[in-house]
């Protein structure tokens, strides 16, 4: 009630202020009308002075001897007049004094007009002189055109000679640096670019790789179909390899059936670099395993790939090629049509990652996921809502942490069906909660990845889930991370507005750790900002964290956005946050993420937590 009375009082004060402002505006309108009438009168006076000016012009015909003095005075008068015009609005009251000097200025203006007439006469003389000069210039241009025609003929001859010279130079360059059959760089360019990549890695700290590719059973094609067909195969393989690479990568032919790729700047992290190299290798296998139409023959060919990584540890170009060659022969020994790392440890890691991806695809197909729920509390220690957190219940590994499989899901695109399952499951749970008085008002937050959010039909997916489960849309809250706003901000805002229009709420997760622009923050239809736990963890002992949290909360209040702090583990942290204006809390102080049965038992045990 007190809050409603306060709002009513504030509204009355605002209305009173608006009324006073309207009265002031009316007064100003009356004063402006009076000023306009005065200005109209002054314009009439101005017309009279103009008539008097014509008479003065006749009388001043004999004052040519005074011209120099008057010209100086005219400059001064014009400056004063320009100044007076600029100050006209401010000096409306001084307009009567200015009008008294108007006749004097008009007389001086007449003198200036005569001076202008004299200048025009001089201008006509100059025009006549210019016409004579133009005739002379036209003659010179005719002569110039003749010379230009002669020069054009000479330039054509020179251009033809230069073109022939360039062709010969390109042919010599191609023979020196490029493979004559495939057009790919040869060993000479490969070594040069590899030296450059090694130097670049030392400076930038990125992981790169050399990929050595050798065709399996290429000799059989040459022996059975002939070397011409073998050459056609090599040309098509070169083309397919180029289509698989990024712009910064290099593919070269060493000779025979051997190709080498330089994959630069894969990643600063070794594991991620290996994963990206493995992804490129998969693209290569998929491209090269397709059939080849070689003249009248349809052929199939596979390759063996050896991979050697280099970072900033000072390897040599020849040493890397040797390592990649050794790895390639290991792939040959394994039966071909496969890839081997020079580092066995890296190979093991990739094998584990590949296995995990396979198992994750099975998990998506068989819905081996559960949602765990972490309670969210308000400032009065009442249950306010929950965040739904996905868990993978693996039949052999047990509970798999999201930190293990979510990045892999993002990379492989499996995050899309997983994210859709989360939204469907959350809507189904909200539907169940709406049937009970204790839970019908609880909001449920779910995390949405940037890739999932940017789907063209994401709005339709959410709307369909809400309609299918017949739930109140305002009970579903989508948590977005700041990385979503790094690109296509206008599209992001449009998507958020479309969902907000049907009642969906939005929370900005991990606020303060990413790339939020305050310029766009005010445009986003946000209902909540979540303070990242990295600021909450040391808030009791770190003054910087306290200052950052205070600033975030103050900014959110100005923008009329709720604030929730995550990672609250102690009562001291809660009290500090509460003192700075934080209204909602989440963390192990209240409960860790737990299965739905335990969560519902928790909230049934009491709506207030002491």
Coordinates of C-alpha atoms in Angstrom, one line a residue:
X1 CA 0.0 0.0 0.0
X2 CA 2.8 2.4 0.9
X3 CA 4.4 1.8 -2.4
X4 CA 1.1 2.5 -4.2
X5 CA 0.5 5.7 -2.2
X6 CA 4.0 6.8 -3.1
X7 CA 3.5 6.1 -6.8
X8 CA 0.2 8.1 -6.6
X9 CA 1.9 11.1 -4.9
X10 CA 4.7 11.0 -7.5
X11 CA 2.1 11.0 -10.3
X12 CA 0.3 14.0 -8.8
X13 CA 3.6 15.9 -8.5
X14 CA 4.5 15.1 -12.1
X15 CA 1.0 16.2 -13.3
X16 CA 1.3 19.5 -11.3
X17 CA 4.8 20.1 -12.9
X18 CA 3.3 19.4 -16.3
X19 CA 0.5 22.0 -15.7
X20 CA 3.0 24.7 -14.6
X21 CA 5.1 24.0 -17.7
X22 CA 2.0 24.4 -19.9
X23 CA 1.1 27.7 -18.3
X24 CA 4.7 28.9 -18.9
X25 CA 4.4 27.7 -22.5
X26 CA 1.2 29.7 -23.0
X27 CA 2.9 32.9 -21.6
X28 CA 5.8 32.4 -23.9
X29 CA 3.4 32.0 -26.9
X30 CA 1.7 35.3 -26.1
X31 CA 5.1 37.1 -25.8
X32 CA 6.2 35.5 -29.1
X33 CA 3.0 36.9 -30.8
X34 CA 3.7 40.4 -29.5
X35 CA 7.3 40.1 -30.8
X36 CA 6.1 39.0 -34.2
X37 CA 3.8 42.1 -34.5
X38 CA 6.7 44.4 -33.6
X39 CA 8.8 42.7 -36.2
X40 CA 6.1 43.2 -38.8
X41 CA 6.0 46.9 -38.0
X42 CA 9.7 47.1 -38.3
X43 CA 9.6 45.5 -41.7
X44 CA 7.1 48.2 -42.9
X45 CA 9.6 50.8 -41.6
X46 CA 12.2 49.0 -43.6
X47 CA 10.2 49.3 -46.8
X48 CA 9.9 53.1 -46.2
X49 CA 13.6 53.4 -45.7
X50 CA 14.1 51.5 -49.0
X51 CA 12.0 54.2 -50.9
X52 CA 14.1 56.9 -49.2
X53 CA 17.2 55.0 -50.4
X54 CA 16.3 55.6 -54.0
X55 CA 16.2 59.4 -53.4
X56 CA 19.5 59.2 -51.5
X57 CA 21.1 57.4 -54.4
X58 CA 20.5 60.4 -56.7
X59 CA 21.9 62.9 -54.2
X60 CA 25.0 60.9 -53.6
X61 CA 26.1 60.9 -57.3
X62 CA 28.5 63.8 -56.6
X63 CA 30.1 62.1 -53.6
X64 CA 32.6 60.0 -55.6
X65 CA 35.5 62.0 -54.1
X66 CA 34.4 60.6 -50.7
X67 CA 34.4 57.0 -52.1
X68 CA 37.5 55.7 -50.3
X69 CA 36.3 57.0 -46.9
X70 CA 32.8 55.7 -47.5
X71 CA 34.2 52.3 -48.6
X72 CA 36.1 52.0 -45.4
X73 CA 33.0 53.0 -43.4
X74 CA 30.9 50.5 -45.4
X75 CA 33.2 47.7 -44.4
X76 CA 32.8 48.7 -40.8
X77 CA 29.0 49.1 -41.2
X78 CA 28.7 45.7 -42.9
X79 CA 30.6 44.1 -40.1
X80 CA 28.3 45.8 -37.6
X81 CA 25.2 44.8 -39.6
X82 CA 26.4 41.2 -39.8
X83 CA 26.9 41.2 -36.1
X84 CA 23.5 42.8 -35.5
X85 CA 21.8 40.2 -37.7
X86 CA 23.5 37.4 -35.7
X87 CA 22.3 39.0 -32.5
X88 CA 18.9 39.9 -33.8
X89 CA 16.9 37.4 -31.7
X90 CA 18.8 38.6 -28.5
X91 CA 18.7 42.3 -29.4
X92 CA 15.1 42.6 -30.5
X93 CA 14.8 45.5 -28.0
X94 CA 17.7 47.3 -29.7
X95 CA 16.1 47.1 -33.1
X96 CA 14.8 50.8 -33.0
X97 CA 18.3 52.2 -32.6
X98 CA 19.6 50.1 -35.5
X99 CA 16.8 51.4 -37.8
X100 CA 18.0 55.0 -37.2
X101 CA 21.3 54.1 -38.8
X102 CA 19.7 52.4 -41.7
X103 CA 19.6 55.5 -44.0
X104 CA 23.3 56.0 -43.5
X105 CA 24.0 52.4 -44.3
X106 CA 21.8 52.5 -47.4
X107 CA 23.8 55.5 -48.7
X108 CA 27.0 53.6 -48.3
X109 CA 25.4 50.6 -50.0
X110 CA 24.7 52.8 -53.1
X111 CA 28.4 53.7 -53.2
X112 CA 29.2 50.0 -53.1
X113 CA 26.8 49.3 -55.9
X114 CA 28.6 51.8 -58.1
X115 CA 31.8 50.1 -57.2
X116 CA 30.3 46.8 -58.2
X117 CA 29.2 48.2 -61.6
X118 CA 32.8 49.3 -62.2
X119 CA 34.0 45.9 -61.3
X120 CA 31.6 44.3 -63.8
X121 CA 33.0 46.6 -66.5
X122 CA 36.4 45.3 -65.7
X123 CA 35.0 41.7 -65.7
X124 CA 33.7 42.2 -69.3
X125 CA 37.1 43.4 -70.4
X126 CA 38.7 40.3 -68.8
X127 CA 36.1 38.1 -70.6
X128 CA 37.1 39.6 -73.9
X129 CA 40.7 38.9 -73.1
X130 CA 39.8 35.4 -72.0
X131 CA 38.1 34.7 -75.4
X132 CA 41.3 35.6 -77.2
X133 CA 43.2 33.4 -74.9
X134 CA 40.8 30.5 -75.5
X135 CA 41.3 30.7 -79.2
X136 CA 45.0 30.5 -78.7
X137 CA 44.4 27.5 -76.3
X138 CA 42.2 25.8 -78.9
X139 CA 45.0 26.0 -81.4
X140 CA 47.4 24.6 -78.9
X141 CA 45.0 21.8 -78.1
X142 CA 44.8 20.8 -81.7
X143 CA 48.5 20.6 -81.8
X144 CA 48.4 18.6 -78.5
X145 CA 45.9 16.1 -79.9
X146 CA 48.1 15.4 -82.9
X147 CA 51.0 14.7 -80.5
X148 CA 48.7 12.6 -78.3
X149 CA 47.7 10.5 -81.3
X150 CA 51.3 9.9 -82.2
X151 CA 52.0 9.1 -78.5
X152 CA 49.0 6.6 -78.4
X153 CA 50.4 4.7 -81.3
X154 CA 53.8 4.5 -79.6
X155 CA 52.2 3.4 -76.3
X156 CA 50.3 0.7 -78.0
X157 CA 53.4 -0.6 -79.5
X158 CA 55.1 -0.4 -76.1
X159 CA 52.1 -2.1 -74.3
X160 CA 52.3 -5.0 -76.8
X161 CA 56.0 -5.4 -76.1
X162 CA 55.4 -5.2 -72.3
X163 CA 52.5 -7.7 -72.5
X164 CA 54.7 -10.2 -74.4
X165 CA 57.4 -9.6 -71.8
X166 CA 55.0 -10.2 -68.9
X167 CA 53.8 -13.4 -70.5
X168 CA 57.3 -14.7 -70.8
X169 CA 58.0 -13.6 -67.1
X170 CA 54.8 -15.4 -65.9
X171 CA 55.7 -18.5 -67.8
X172 CA 59.2 -18.5 -66.3
X173 CA 57.7 -17.7 -62.8
X174 CA 55.2 -20.6 -63.1
X175 CA 58.0 -23.0 -64.1
X176 CA 60.1 -21.9 -61.1
X177 CA 57.4 -21.8 -58.4
X178 CA 54.3 -23.7 -59.6
X179 CA 53.6 -27.3 -60.6
X180 CA 53.1 -27.5 -64.3
X181 CA 50.3 -30.2 -64.1
X182 CA 48.1 -28.9 -61.3
X183 CA 49.0 -25.3 -61.1
X184 CA 49.6 -25.6 -57.3
X185 CA 52.6 -24.1 -55.6
X186 CA 55.7 -26.4 -55.8
X187 CA 58.2 -27.4 -53.1
X188 CA 60.0 -24.1 -53.4
X189 CA 57.0 -21.9 -52.5
X190 CA 55.9 -24.5 -49.9
X191 CA 59.2 -24.2 -48.0
X192 CA 59.1 -20.4 -48.2
X193 CA 55.6 -20.2 -46.8
X194 CA 56.4 -22.8 -44.2
X195 CA 59.3 -20.6 -43.0
X196 CA 57.0 -17.6 -42.9
X197 CA 54.4 -19.6 -40.9
X198 CA 57.0 -20.8 -38.4
X199 CA 58.1 -17.1 -37.9
X200 CA 54.5 -16.0 -37.5
X201 CA 53.8 -18.7 -34.9
X202 CA 56.7 -17.6 -32.8
X203 CA 55.3 -14.0 -32.7
X204 CA 51.6 -14.8 -32.3
X205 CA 51.7 -18.0 -30.2
X206 CA 49.2 -19.9 -32.4
X207 CA 49.3 -23.7 -33.2
X208 CA 49.5 -24.6 -36.9
X209 CA 50.0 -27.9 -38.7
X210 CA 51.6 -29.5 -41.7
X211 CA 49.4 -32.2 -43.4
X212 CA 51.2 -34.7 -45.7
X213 CA 48.9 -36.4 -48.2
X214 CA 49.7 -39.4 -50.3
X215 CA 47.4 -41.3 -52.6
X216 CA 46.7 -44.9 -51.8
X217 CA 47.4 -47.3 -54.7
X218 CA 48.0 -44.5 -57.2
X219 CA 50.5 -46.8 -59.1
X220 CA 47.6 -49.2 -59.9
X221 CA 45.7 -46.4 -61.8
X222 CA 48.8 -45.5 -63.8
X223 CA 49.5 -49.1 -64.6
X224 CA 46.0 -50.1 -65.6
X225 CA 44.6 -46.9 -67.1
X226 CA 47.7 -45.0 -68.2
X227 CA 49.6 -42.0 -67.0
X228 CA 47.2 -39.6 -68.8
X229 CA 44.3 -40.8 -66.6
X230 CA 46.6 -40.6 -63.6
X231 CA 47.4 -37.0 -64.5
X232 CA 43.6 -36.2 -64.7
X233 CA 43.2 -37.7 -61.2
X234 CA 46.0 -35.6 -59.8
X235 CA 44.4 -32.4 -61.3
X236 CA 41.0 -33.2 -59.8
X237 CA 42.5 -34.0 -56.4
X238 CA 44.3 -30.7 -56.4
X239 CA 41.0 -28.9 -57.1
X240 CA 39.1 -30.7 -54.4
X241 CA 41.9 -30.0 -51.9
X242 CA 41.8 -26.3 -52.6
X243 CA 38.0 -26.3 -52.0
X244 CA 38.5 -27.8 -48.5
X245 CA 40.9 -25.1 -47.2
X246 CA 40.6 -21.7 -45.7
X247 CA 42.0 -18.6 -47.4
X248 CA 45.0 -18.5 -45.1
X249 CA 46.0 -22.2 -45.8
X250 CA 48.4 -23.4 -48.5
X251 CA 48.2 -26.6 -50.6
X252 CA 51.3 -27.6 -52.7
X253 CA 52.3 -30.6 -54.8
X254 CA 55.7 -32.1 -54.0
X255 CA 55.7 -34.3 -57.0
X256 CA 54.2 -37.7 -58.0
X257 CA 51.2 -38.4 -55.9
X258 CA 52.3 -36.3 -52.8
X259 CA 50.6 -33.2 -51.6
X260 CA 51.4 -31.0 -48.6
X261 CA 49.0 -28.6 -46.8
X262 CA 50.0 -25.8 -44.3
X263 CA 47.1 -25.1 -41.9
X264 CA 48.0 -21.8 -40.2
X265 CA 46.7 -20.2 -37.0
X266 CA 44.4 -23.1 -36.0
X267 CA 44.1 -22.0 -32.4
X268 CA 46.1 -20.9 -29.4
X269 CA 45.0 -24.0 -27.5
X270 CA 46.6 -27.2 -28.6
X271 CA 43.5 -29.4 -28.1
X272 CA 41.3 -27.0 -30.0
X273 CA 43.9 -26.8 -32.8
X274 CA 43.9 -30.5 -33.1
X275 CA 40.1 -30.6 -33.2
X276 CA 40.1 -28.0 -36.1
X277 CA 42.8 -29.9 -38.0
X278 CA 40.7 -33.1 -37.6
X279 CA 37.7 -31.3 -38.9
X280 CA 39.6 -30.2 -42.0
X281 CA 40.9 -33.7 -42.5
X282 CA 37.3 -35.0 -42.3
X283 CA 36.3 -32.5 -45.1
X284 CA 39.2 -33.7 -47.2
X285 CA 38.4 -37.4 -46.8
X286 CA 34.7 -36.7 -47.7
X287 CA 35.8 -34.7 -50.8
X288 CA 38.4 -37.1 -52.0
X289 CA 36.4 -40.3 -51.4
X290 CA 33.8 -39.3 -53.9
X291 CA 34.1 -40.9 -57.4
X292 CA 36.2 -39.3 -60.1
X293 CA 35.2 -39.0 -63.8
X294 CA 38.5 -39.5 -65.6
X295 CA 37.9 -39.3 -69.4
X296 CA 35.7 -42.4 -70.0
X297 CA 36.5 -44.0 -66.6
X298 CA 34.8 -43.6 -63.2
X299 CA 37.4 -44.2 -60.5
X300 CA 37.7 -44.1 -56.8
X301 CA 40.7 -43.1 -54.8
X302 CA 41.6 -42.8 -51.1
X303 CA 44.5 -41.0 -49.4
X304 CA 46.7 -41.5 -46.3
X305 CA 47.3 -38.3 -44.2
X306 CA 50.1 -37.5 -41.8
X307 CA 49.8 -34.5 -39.5
X308 CA 52.5 -32.7 -37.6
X309 CA 51.8 -29.6 -35.4
X310 CA 54.1 -26.7 -34.8
X311 CA 53.7 -23.8 -32.5
X312 CA 56.4 -21.5 -31.2
X313 CA 59.0 -24.1 -30.2
X314 CA 61.4 -23.4 -33.0
X315 CA 61.0 -26.4 -35.4
X316 CA 62.4 -26.3 -38.9
X317 CA 60.5 -26.6 -42.2
X318 CA 62.4 -29.8 -43.3
X319 CA 61.9 -31.3 -39.8
X320 CA 58.2 -30.7 -40.0
X321 CA 57.9 -32.2 -43.4
X322 CA 59.8 -35.3 -42.2
X323 CA 57.5 -35.6 -39.1
X324 CA 54.3 -35.3 -41.3
X325 CA 55.8 -37.9 -43.7
X326 CA 56.5 -40.3 -40.9
X327 CA 52.9 -39.9 -39.6
X328 CA 51.6 -40.4 -43.2
X329 CA 53.4 -43.8 -43.4
X330 CA 51.8 -44.7 -40.1
X331 CA 48.5 -44.1 -41.7
X332 CA 49.6 -46.2 -44.7
X333 CA 50.5 -49.1 -42.3
X334 CA 47.0 -48.8 -40.7
X335 CA 45.5 -49.6 -44.1
X336 CA 45.2 -46.2 -45.7
X337 CA 42.2 -43.9 -46.0
X338 CA 43.0 -42.6 -42.6
X339 CA 45.0 -39.9 -40.7
X340 CA 47.7 -40.2 -38.1
X341 CA 49.2 -37.6 -35.8
X342 CA 53.0 -37.5 -35.4
X343 CA 52.2 -37.0 -31.6
X344 CA 50.5 -40.2 -30.3
X345 CA 49.2 -38.3 -27.3
X346 CA 47.3 -35.9 -29.6
X347 CA 46.0 -38.8 -31.6
X348 CA 44.6 -40.3 -28.4
X349 CA 42.9 -37.1 -27.4
X350 CA 41.3 -36.8 -30.9
X351 CA 40.2 -40.4 -30.6
X352 CA 38.5 -39.7 -27.2
X353 CA 36.9 -36.6 -28.7
X354 CA 35.6 -38.5 -31.7
X355 CA 34.2 -41.2 -29.4
X356 CA 32.5 -38.6 -27.2
X357 CA 30.9 -37.0 -30.3
X358 CA 29.6 -40.4 -31.4
X359 CA 28.2 -41.1 -27.9
X360 CA 26.7 -37.6 -27.8
X361 CA 24.8 -38.2 -31.0
X362 CA 23.4 -41.4 -29.5
X363 CA 22.4 -39.4 -26.4
X364 CA 20.5 -36.9 -28.5
X365 CA 18.7 -39.7 -30.3
X366 CA 17.8 -41.6 -27.1
X367 CA 17.2 -38.4 -25.0
X368 CA 19.8 -39.4 -22.3
X369 CA 19.4 -35.9 -20.7
X370 CA 17.9 -34.6 -17.5
X371 CA 17.2 -31.1 -16.2
X372 CA 18.5 -30.2 -12.8
X373 CA 17.0 -27.3 -11.0
X374 CA 18.7 -24.6 -8.9
X375 CA 16.5 -22.6 -6.7
X376 CA 16.3 -18.8 -7.0
X377 CA 15.3 -16.6 -3.9
X378 CA 14.1 -13.1 -3.5
X379 CA 15.2 -10.5 -0.9
X380 CA 12.7 -11.8 1.6
X381 CA 14.2 -15.3 1.3
X382 CA 11.1 -16.6 -0.5
X383 CA 11.3 -19.0 -3.5
X384 CA 11.0 -16.9 -6.6
X385 CA 12.0 -19.3 -9.4
X386 CA 14.6 -21.7 -10.7
X387 CA 17.3 -22.2 -13.4
X388 CA 17.1 -25.4 -15.4
X389 CA 20.5 -26.9 -16.0
X390 CA 21.1 -29.8 -18.4
X391 CA 22.8 -33.0 -17.3
X392 CA 23.9 -35.9 -19.5
X393 CA 23.1 -39.3 -17.8
X394 CA 25.5 -41.5 -19.7
X395 CA 24.7 -45.3 -19.4
X396 CA 28.4 -46.1 -18.7
X397 CA 30.1 -42.8 -17.7
X398 CA 27.3 -41.8 -15.3
X399 CA 26.6 -38.0 -14.9
X400 CA 28.6 -36.1 -17.5
X401 CA 29.3 -32.4 -16.8
X402 CA 28.0 -29.8 -19.2
X403 CA 31.5 -28.4 -19.4
X404 CA 32.5 -31.6 -21.1
X405 CA 29.9 -32.0 -23.7
X406 CA 28.3 -28.5 -24.3
X407 CA 31.4 -27.1 -26.2
X408 CA 31.5 -30.2 -28.3
X409 CA 27.7 -29.9 -29.0
X410 CA 28.3 -26.2 -30.0
X411 CA 31.1 -27.2 -32.4
X412 CA 29.1 -30.1 -34.0
X413 CA 25.8 -28.4 -34.2
X414 CA 24.2 -30.9 -31.8
X415 CA 23.4 -27.9 -29.5
X416 CA 20.4 -27.2 -31.7
X417 CA 18.4 -30.4 -31.0
X418 CA 19.7 -30.3 -27.4
X419 CA 18.6 -26.7 -27.0
X420 CA 15.2 -27.5 -28.4
X421 CA 14.8 -30.5 -26.0
X422 CA 15.6 -28.1 -23.1
X423 CA 12.9 -25.6 -24.1
X424 CA 10.3 -28.4 -24.6
X425 CA 11.2 -30.0 -21.3
X426 CA 11.1 -26.6 -19.4
X427 CA 7.7 -25.8 -20.9
X428 CA 6.4 -29.2 -19.9
X429 CA 7.6 -28.6 -16.3
X430 CA 6.0 -25.1 -16.2
X431 CA 2.7 -26.7 -17.3
X432 CA 2.9 -29.2 -14.3
X433 CA 3.8 -26.3 -11.9
X434 CA 0.8 -24.2 -13.1
X435 CA -1.5 -26.9 -11.7
X436 CA -0.3 -26.4 -8.1
X437 CA -0.8 -23.2 -6.0
X438 CA 2.7 -23.5 -4.5
X439 CA 4.5 -23.5 -7.8
X440 CA 2.1 -21.8 -10.3
X441 CA 4.0 -18.4 -10.1
X442 CA 7.5 -19.8 -10.4
X443 CA 9.6 -18.6 -13.3
X444 CA 11.9 -21.1 -15.0
X445 CA 15.2 -19.9 -16.7
X446 CA 16.9 -21.9 -19.4
X447 CA 20.2 -21.2 -21.2
X448 CA 20.1 -20.5 -24.9
X449 CA 23.3 -20.7 -27.0
X450 CA 24.1 -18.1 -29.6
X451 CA 23.9 -20.7 -32.4
X452 CA 20.5 -21.8 -31.3
X453 CA 19.2 -18.2 -30.9
X454 CA 20.4 -17.2 -34.4
X455 CA 18.3 -19.9 -36.1
X456 CA 15.8 -18.3 -38.5
X457 CA 12.9 -20.2 -37.0
X458 CA 13.9 -19.8 -33.3
X459 CA 11.0 -17.5 -32.6
X460 CA 8.6 -20.0 -34.1
X461 CA 10.2 -22.9 -32.1
X462 CA 9.6 -21.1 -28.8
X463 CA 6.1 -19.9 -29.7
X464 CA 5.1 -23.4 -30.7
X465 CA 6.4 -24.9 -27.5
X466 CA 4.5 -22.3 -25.4
X467 CA 1.3 -22.9 -27.3
X468 CA 1.7 -26.7 -27.4
X469 CA 2.1 -26.9 -23.6
X470 CA -0.5 -24.1 -23.0
X471 CA 1.7 -22.2 -20.5
X472 CA 1.9 -18.5 -19.5
X473 CA 4.8 -17.3 -21.6
X474 CA 6.0 -14.9 -18.9
X475 CA 7.0 -17.8 -16.7
X476 CA 9.7 -18.9 -19.2
X477 CA 12.9 -16.9 -19.1
X478 CA 15.7 -17.3 -21.7
X479 CA 19.2 -16.6 -20.4
X480 CA 21.5 -15.2 -23.1
X481 CA 25.3 -14.6 -22.8
X482 CA 27.0 -11.3 -23.8
X483 CA 28.8 -13.1 -26.7
X484 CA 25.5 -13.1 -28.6
X485 CA 25.7 -9.3 -29.0
X486 CA 29.1 -9.3 -30.8
X487 CA 27.5 -9.5 -34.2
X488 CA 24.1 -9.0 -35.9
X489 CA 22.9 -6.9 -33.0
X490 CA 19.9 -5.5 -34.9
X491 CA 18.7 -9.1 -35.8
X492 CA 19.3 -10.1 -32.1
X493 CA 17.2 -7.2 -30.9
X494 CA 14.4 -8.0 -33.4
X495 CA 14.3 -11.6 -32.3
X496 CA 14.2 -10.6 -28.6
X497 CA 11.4 -8.1 -29.3
X498 CA 9.4 -10.8 -31.2
X499 CA 9.6 -13.2 -28.2
X500 CA 9.1 -10.4 -25.7
X501 CA 5.8 -9.4 -27.4
X502 CA 4.3 -12.8 -26.5
X503 CA 5.6 -12.5 -22.9
X504 CA 8.9 -14.4 -22.9
X505 CA 11.3 -12.9 -20.4
X506 CA 15.1 -12.4 -20.9
X507 CA 18.0 -12.5 -18.6
X508 CA 21.6 -11.4 -19.5
X509 CA 23.8 -14.2 -18.0
X510 CA 27.4 -13.7 -16.7
X511 CA 27.1 -9.9 -17.0
X512 CA 30.4 -8.0 -16.9
X513 CA 32.6 -10.8 -18.2
X514 CA 31.9 -10.5 -22.0
X515 CA 31.3 -7.9 -24.7
X516 CA 28.2 -6.0 -23.7
X517 CA 27.9 -2.5 -25.2
X518 CA 26.1 0.0 -23.0
X519 CA 24.9 1.7 -26.2
X520 CA 22.9 -1.5 -27.1
X521 CA 22.1 -2.5 -23.5
X522 CA 19.5 0.2 -23.3
X523 CA 17.8 -1.1 -26.5
X524 CA 17.5 -4.7 -25.3
X525 CA 14.2 -5.9 -23.9
X526 CA 15.9 -7.3 -20.8
X527 CA 14.0 -8.3 -17.6
X528 CA 17.0 -9.3 -15.6
X529 CA 20.8 -9.0 -15.4
X530 CA 22.7 -11.8 -13.7
X531 CA 25.9 -10.8 -11.9
X532 CA 28.6 -13.3 -12.7
X533 CA 29.8 -15.5 -9.8
X534 CA 33.4 -14.3 -10.4
X535 CA 32.3 -10.9 -8.9
X536 CA 30.3 -12.5 -6.1
X537 CA 33.0 -15.0 -5.0
X538 CA 35.4 -12.5 -3.4
X539 CA 32.9 -9.7 -2.7
X540 CA 33.5 -9.9 1.0
X541 CA 37.3 -9.4 0.7
X542 CA 37.8 -7.6 -2.6
X543 CA 36.9 -3.9 -2.8
X544 CA 37.1 -3.9 -6.6
X545 CA 34.5 -6.7 -6.8
X546 CA 32.2 -4.7 -4.4
X547 CA 32.6 -1.6 -6.6
X548 CA 31.8 -3.5 -9.8
X549 CA 28.7 -5.1 -8.2
X550 CA 27.5 -1.8 -6.9
X551 CA 27.9 -0.2 -10.4
X552 CA 26.1 -3.0 -12.1
X553 CA 23.2 -2.9 -9.7
X554 CA 22.9 1.0 -9.9
X555 CA 23.0 0.8 -13.7
X556 CA 20.3 -1.9 -13.7
X557 CA 18.1 0.1 -11.4
X558 CA 18.3 3.1 -13.7
X559 CA 17.3 0.9 -16.7
X560 CA 14.5 -0.6 -14.6
X561 CA 16.0 -4.1 -14.9
X562 CA 16.0 -6.7 -12.1
X563 CA 19.3 -8.0 -10.8
X564 CA 20.1 -11.5 -9.6
X565 CA 23.5 -12.7 -8.3
X566 CA 24.7 -16.2 -9.0
X567 CA 27.2 -18.2 -7.0
X568 CA 26.0 -16.9 -3.6
X569 CA 27.5 -19.4 -1.1
X570 CA 27.6 -17.5 2.2
X571 CA 25.2 -15.4 4.2
X572 CA 27.8 -12.7 4.3
X573 CA 27.8 -12.5 0.5
X574 CA 24.0 -12.3 0.5
X575 CA 23.9 -9.5 3.1
X576 CA 26.5 -7.5 1.1
X577 CA 24.6 -7.9 -2.1
X578 CA 21.3 -7.1 -0.4
X579 CA 22.8 -3.9 1.0
X580 CA 23.8 -2.8 -2.4
X581 CA 20.3 -3.2 -3.8
X582 CA 20.4 -6.8 -5.2
X583 CA 16.9 -8.3 -5.1
X584 CA 17.4 -11.9 -6.2
X585 CA 19.9 -14.6 -5.4
X586 CA 21.0 -18.0 -6.6
X587 CA 23.8 -20.3 -5.3
X588 CA 24.8 -23.1 -3.0
X589 CA 23.7 -21.1 0.1
X590 CA 20.2 -22.1 -0.8
X591 CA 20.7 -25.3 -2.9
X592 CA 22.9 -26.9 -5.5
X593 CA 21.3 -28.0 -8.8
X594 CA 19.1 -31.0 -8.0
X595 CA 16.7 -33.3 -9.8
X596 CA 13.1 -32.3 -10.1
X597 CA 11.9 -34.6 -7.3
X598 CA 14.3 -33.2 -4.8
X599 CA 13.6 -29.6 -6.0
X600 CA 9.9 -29.9 -5.4
X601 CA 10.4 -31.6 -2.1
X602 CA 12.7 -28.6 -1.2
X603 CA 10.1 -25.9 -2.0
X604 CA 7.3 -28.0 -0.3
X605 CA 9.4 -27.9 2.9
X606 CA 8.7 -24.2 3.3
X607 CA 8.3 -21.1 1.1
X608 CA 10.8 -19.2 3.3
X609 CA 14.4 -20.2 4.0
X610 CA 16.1 -19.2 7.2

